[in-house]
Coordinates of C-alpha atoms in Angstrom, one line a residue:
M1 CA 11.4 -17.9 -1.4
N2 CA 12.4 -19.2 -4.8
Q3 CA 13.2 -17.0 -7.8
D4 CA 9.9 -17.8 -9.5
I5 CA 7.9 -16.3 -6.6
L6 CA 10.2 -13.3 -6.4
I7 CA 9.7 -12.7 -10.2
E8 CA 5.9 -12.8 -9.8
I9 CA 6.1 -10.3 -6.9
F10 CA 8.5 -8.2 -9.0
K11 CA 5.9 -8.1 -11.9
T12 CA 3.4 -6.4 -9.6
S13 CA 5.9 -4.1 -8.0
S14 CA 7.1 -3.1 -11.5
L15 CA 3.6 -2.3 -12.6
I16 CA 3.1 -0.1 -9.5
R17 CA 6.4 1.7 -10.1
E18 CA 5.6 2.4 -13.8
F19 CA 2.1 3.6 -12.8
E20 CA 3.4 5.9 -10.0
S21 CA 6.2 7.2 -12.3
S22 CA 3.6 8.0 -15.0
V23 CA 1.5 9.9 -12.4
Y24 CA 4.6 11.8 -11.3
E25 CA 5.3 12.9 -14.9
R26 CA 1.7 14.1 -15.4
V27 CA 1.8 16.1 -12.1
E28 CA 5.0 17.8 -13.3
K29 CA 3.3 18.6 -16.6
K30 CA 0.2 19.9 -14.8
I31 CA -2.0 17.3 -16.5
L32 CA -3.0 16.2 -13.0
R33 CA -3.7 19.2 -10.7
G34 CA -5.1 17.6 -7.6
P35 CA -3.0 16.3 -4.7
V36 CA -1.5 12.9 -5.3
Y37 CA 0.1 10.6 -2.7
L38 CA 2.6 8.3 -4.4
C39 CA 3.7 5.0 -3.0
A40 CA 6.9 4.5 -5.1
G41 CA 9.5 2.9 -2.9
Q42 CA 6.9 1.1 -0.8
E43 CA 5.6 -1.3 -3.6
Y44 CA 6.9 -4.5 -2.1
I45 CA 4.6 -4.3 0.9
S46 CA 1.3 -4.6 -1.1
S47 CA 2.7 -6.7 -3.9
T48 CA 4.0 -9.4 -1.5
L49 CA 0.9 -9.3 0.7
A50 CA -1.3 -9.7 -2.4
F51 CA 0.7 -12.6 -3.7
F52 CA 0.7 -14.4 -0.4
F53 CA -3.0 -14.1 0.2
R54 CA -3.8 -15.2 -3.3
K55 CA -1.6 -18.2 -2.8
V56 CA -3.4 -19.3 0.4
K57 CA -6.7 -18.5 -1.3
L58 CA -8.0 -16.3 1.6
K59 CA -10.7 -13.8 0.6
L60 CA -10.0 -10.4 2.1
Q61 CA -11.7 -7.1 2.7
L62 CA -9.2 -4.2 2.4
F63 CA -9.0 -0.8 4.0
P64 CA -6.1 1.1 2.4
Q65 CA -4.5 4.2 3.8
H66 CA -4.2 7.5 1.8
R67 CA -1.0 6.4 0.0
C68 CA -3.0 3.6 -1.6
H69 CA -2.3 3.2 -5.3
G70 CA -0.1 0.2 -4.7
T71 CA -2.6 -1.6 -2.5
Y72 CA -5.3 -0.9 -5.1
I73 CA -3.2 -2.3 -8.0
S74 CA -1.8 -5.2 -6.1
F75 CA -5.2 -6.5 -5.0
G76 CA -6.9 -6.2 -8.4
G77 CA -8.2 -2.7 -8.7
D78 CA -8.9 -1.6 -12.2
I79 CA -6.1 0.8 -13.4
D80 CA -8.3 2.6 -16.0
S81 CA -10.7 3.5 -13.2
L82 CA -7.8 4.7 -11.0
I83 CA -6.6 7.0 -13.8
L84 CA -10.1 8.4 -14.3
E85 CA -10.4 9.0 -10.6
L86 CA -7.1 11.0 -10.6
L87 CA -8.6 13.0 -13.4
G88 CA -11.7 13.7 -11.4
K89 CA -14.0 11.9 -13.8
N90 CA -17.4 10.6 -12.7
N91 CA -16.5 7.2 -14.0
G92 CA -13.5 7.0 -11.8
C93 CA -13.3 4.3 -9.1
A94 CA -14.7 6.7 -6.5
G95 CA -16.9 8.7 -8.9
G96 CA -14.4 11.4 -9.2
Y97 CA -14.9 12.5 -5.6
G98 CA -12.1 10.6 -3.8
G99 CA -9.0 11.5 -5.8
S100 CA -5.6 9.9 -5.1
A101 CA -6.3 9.3 -1.4
S102 CA -9.6 7.5 -1.6
V103 CA -9.8 4.7 -4.2
H104 CA -12.5 2.0 -4.1
S105 CA -13.2 -1.3 -5.8
V106 CA -16.4 -3.2 -5.1
E107 CA -15.1 -6.1 -7.2
A108 CA -11.8 -6.3 -5.2
N109 CA -13.4 -5.6 -1.8
I110 CA -11.3 -2.4 -1.5
Y111 CA -13.0 0.3 0.8
G112 CA -11.3 3.6 0.2
H113 CA -9.9 6.0 2.7
D114 CA -12.0 9.0 3.8
G115 CA -9.2 11.4 4.3
L116 CA -9.1 11.4 8.1
M117 CA -5.8 9.7 9.0
G118 CA -6.3 6.4 10.6
S119 CA -10.1 6.4 10.5
N120 CA -10.0 3.2 8.4
A121 CA -8.8 1.3 11.5
P122 CA -12.0 1.6 13.5
I123 CA -14.1 1.3 10.4
G124 CA -12.4 -1.8 9.2
V125 CA -12.4 -3.4 12.7
G126 CA -16.2 -2.6 13.0
M127 CA -16.8 -4.3 9.6
A128 CA -14.8 -7.3 10.6
F129 CA -16.7 -7.5 13.9
G130 CA -19.9 -7.5 12.0
N131 CA -19.2 -9.9 9.1
K132 CA -16.2 -11.9 10.5
L133 CA -14.4 -11.7 7.1
S134 CA -10.6 -11.6 7.1
T135 CA -9.6 -8.0 6.9
L136 CA -6.4 -6.0 6.2
I137 CA -6.1 -2.4 7.4
F138 CA -3.2 -0.4 6.0
L139 CA -1.8 2.5 8.0
G140 CA 1.1 4.9 7.8
D141 CA 3.4 5.2 10.8
A142 CA 1.9 8.6 11.7
A143 CA -1.7 7.4 11.3
A144 CA -0.9 4.5 13.7
E145 CA -0.4 7.1 16.4
E146 CA -4.0 8.3 16.4
D147 CA -5.9 7.3 19.6
Y148 CA -8.8 5.7 17.7
V149 CA -6.3 3.4 15.9
L150 CA -5.0 2.1 19.2
A151 CA -8.5 1.6 20.5
A152 CA -9.4 -0.3 17.3
M153 CA -6.3 -2.5 17.8
G154 CA -7.4 -3.2 21.4
W155 CA -10.9 -4.2 20.3
A156 CA -9.6 -6.5 17.6
A157 CA -7.3 -8.2 20.1
T158 CA -10.0 -8.5 22.8
K159 CA -12.6 -9.9 20.3
K160 CA -9.9 -12.0 18.5
L161 CA -11.1 -10.7 15.2
P162 CA -9.6 -11.8 11.8
V163 CA -7.9 -8.5 11.3
G164 CA -4.3 -7.6 10.3
F165 CA -3.0 -4.1 10.8
V166 CA -0.3 -3.4 8.2
V167 CA 1.8 -0.4 9.0
E168 CA 3.7 1.0 6.0
D169 CA 6.4 2.6 8.1
N170 CA 8.4 5.1 6.0
N171 CA 9.5 6.9 9.2
L172 CA 7.9 10.2 8.1
S173 CA 4.9 12.2 9.0
I174 CA 5.2 14.5 6.0
L175 CA 8.8 15.2 6.9
T176 CA 8.9 14.7 10.7
E177 CA 10.7 11.5 11.7
K178 CA 9.4 9.0 14.3
S179 CA 12.2 9.8 16.8
I180 CA 10.8 13.3 17.1
R181 CA 7.2 12.2 17.4
R182 CA 7.2 9.3 19.8
S183 CA 9.3 7.0 22.1
W184 CA 7.4 3.7 21.5
S185 CA 7.0 1.2 18.7
I186 CA 3.6 0.2 17.2
A187 CA 4.6 -3.5 17.3
K188 CA 5.3 -3.4 21.0
V189 CA 2.1 -1.5 21.7
G190 CA 0.1 -4.0 19.6
E191 CA 1.7 -6.9 21.4
S192 CA 0.8 -5.4 24.8
F193 CA -2.9 -5.4 23.6
G194 CA -2.6 -9.1 22.7
L195 CA -2.0 -8.8 19.0
N196 CA 0.5 -11.0 17.3
A197 CA 3.2 -8.5 16.3
M198 CA 6.3 -8.2 14.2
D199 CA 8.6 -5.3 13.1
I200 CA 10.3 -6.1 9.9
S201 CA 11.9 -4.7 6.7
D202 CA 10.1 -4.5 3.3
D203 CA 12.3 -7.2 1.8
P204 CA 9.7 -9.4 0.1
K205 CA 11.4 -12.5 1.4
V206 CA 11.1 -11.2 5.0
I207 CA 7.5 -10.2 4.5
Y208 CA 6.6 -13.5 3.0
D209 CA 8.2 -15.4 5.9
A210 CA 6.4 -13.2 8.4
L211 CA 3.0 -13.9 6.9
N212 CA 3.7 -17.6 7.1
K213 CA 4.2 -17.2 10.8
L214 CA 1.5 -14.6 11.8
K215 CA -2.0 -15.5 12.8
F216 CA -5.0 -13.1 13.1
P217 CA -5.3 -10.7 14.8
F218 CA -1.9 -9.2 14.1
V219 CA 0.0 -6.0 13.6
L220 CA 2.8 -6.0 11.1
N221 CA 5.1 -2.9 11.1
I222 CA 7.0 -2.9 7.8
N223 CA 9.9 -0.5 7.6
T224 CA 10.2 1.1 4.1
V225 CA 11.4 4.1 2.2
R226 CA 9.2 6.6 0.5
K227 CA 10.8 7.6 -2.8
F228 CA 8.8 10.8 -3.6
W229 CA 7.4 13.7 -1.6
H230 CA 4.6 13.3 0.9
A231 CA 2.3 14.8 -1.8
G232 CA 3.0 15.8 -5.4
A233 CA 6.0 15.4 -7.6
G234 CA 9.4 15.7 -6.0
I235 CA 12.2 13.7 -4.4
D236 CA 13.3 14.2 -0.8
D237 CA 16.6 12.3 -1.1
V238 CA 18.0 11.2 -4.4
N239 CA 20.4 8.8 -2.6
A240 CA 17.7 7.1 -0.5
F241 CA 17.5 3.3 -0.6
D242 CA 15.2 1.9 -3.3
R243 CA 13.8 -1.6 -2.7
H244 CA 12.6 -1.9 -6.2
E245 CA 16.1 -1.4 -7.6
N246 CA 17.5 -3.7 -4.9
I247 CA 15.2 -6.6 -6.0
A248 CA 15.8 -5.9 -9.7
N249 CA 19.5 -6.3 -9.2
L250 CA 18.9 -9.8 -7.8
L251 CA 17.0 -11.0 -10.8
P252 CA 18.2 -11.9 -14.3
K253 CA 18.7 -8.7 -16.3
D254 CA 16.8 -9.9 -19.3
V255 CA 13.8 -10.8 -17.2
V256 CA 13.8 -7.4 -15.5
E257 CA 14.1 -5.6 -18.8
E258 CA 11.2 -7.5 -20.4
I259 CA 8.9 -7.0 -17.4
T260 CA 9.7 -3.4 -17.1
K261 CA 9.2 -2.7 -20.8
K262 CA 5.9 -4.5 -20.9
N263 CA 4.6 -2.6 -17.9
K264 CA 5.8 0.7 -19.1
E265 CA 4.1 0.1 -22.5
L266 CA 0.9 -1.0 -20.8
I267 CA 0.7 2.1 -18.5
N268 CA 1.6 4.5 -21.3
Q269 CA -1.1 3.0 -23.5
K270 CA -3.7 3.4 -20.8
W271 CA -2.9 7.1 -20.4
S272 CA -2.9 7.5 -24.2
D273 CA -6.3 5.8 -24.5
L274 CA -7.9 7.8 -21.6
I275 CA -6.4 11.3 -21.9
D276 CA -3.3 12.0 -23.9
S277 CA -4.9 11.5 -27.3

């Protein structure tokens, strides 16, 4: 991956980080009172996937998990509509009914989560079975443990559907680590079903290389680190690894500062236009 591609991916990741940080601040100030599920720390998964699939010009239908703001933004969801949804407004992207965990975009082919962990897997597989469109289904590592998720993976493998299961694996079910919950890996289970499977880090270069190799149907388990609490505004570990900072340190300082400043101003202006004023 050359630096130009990395910068383009960084632009999207920076936009997500600034958005999530702005939500965090407004939760702390009690401007937002409903539950929020922030994806800060995990931005490079959706931003790299979106860049790759735009580059290969593959039209997708998307089924995000509950921690979905990054997926929504990366794949073209309207940020104004997302803010309005978090505020519970009827002109939000889910009519004010979905909140943080269920964001939709007809224009971007994003079908929001219904709140039942992992339910987007059988729903997404069923839709792909019906219309044969290329489909990405996003799951957390805990949602991937649900029996109906595994059944959906088996069906996708058996029918050779154009489905990719993307597991955003932050190792936590709220605060319970994988080693306490299970003795198996989702990549190995998926492979046993007949899915193409990989278990990788959230380094954008690694994700990009993996996507160049994988063919549908696949399961891609991407190990990542959640920056904020499971829900709400708080930090579990201030010393935790931060992929966004890691990538920023690899790029020219002036480029990073310019992109960050632009995205921060954009997000702050959107909040100001929609609520703060």
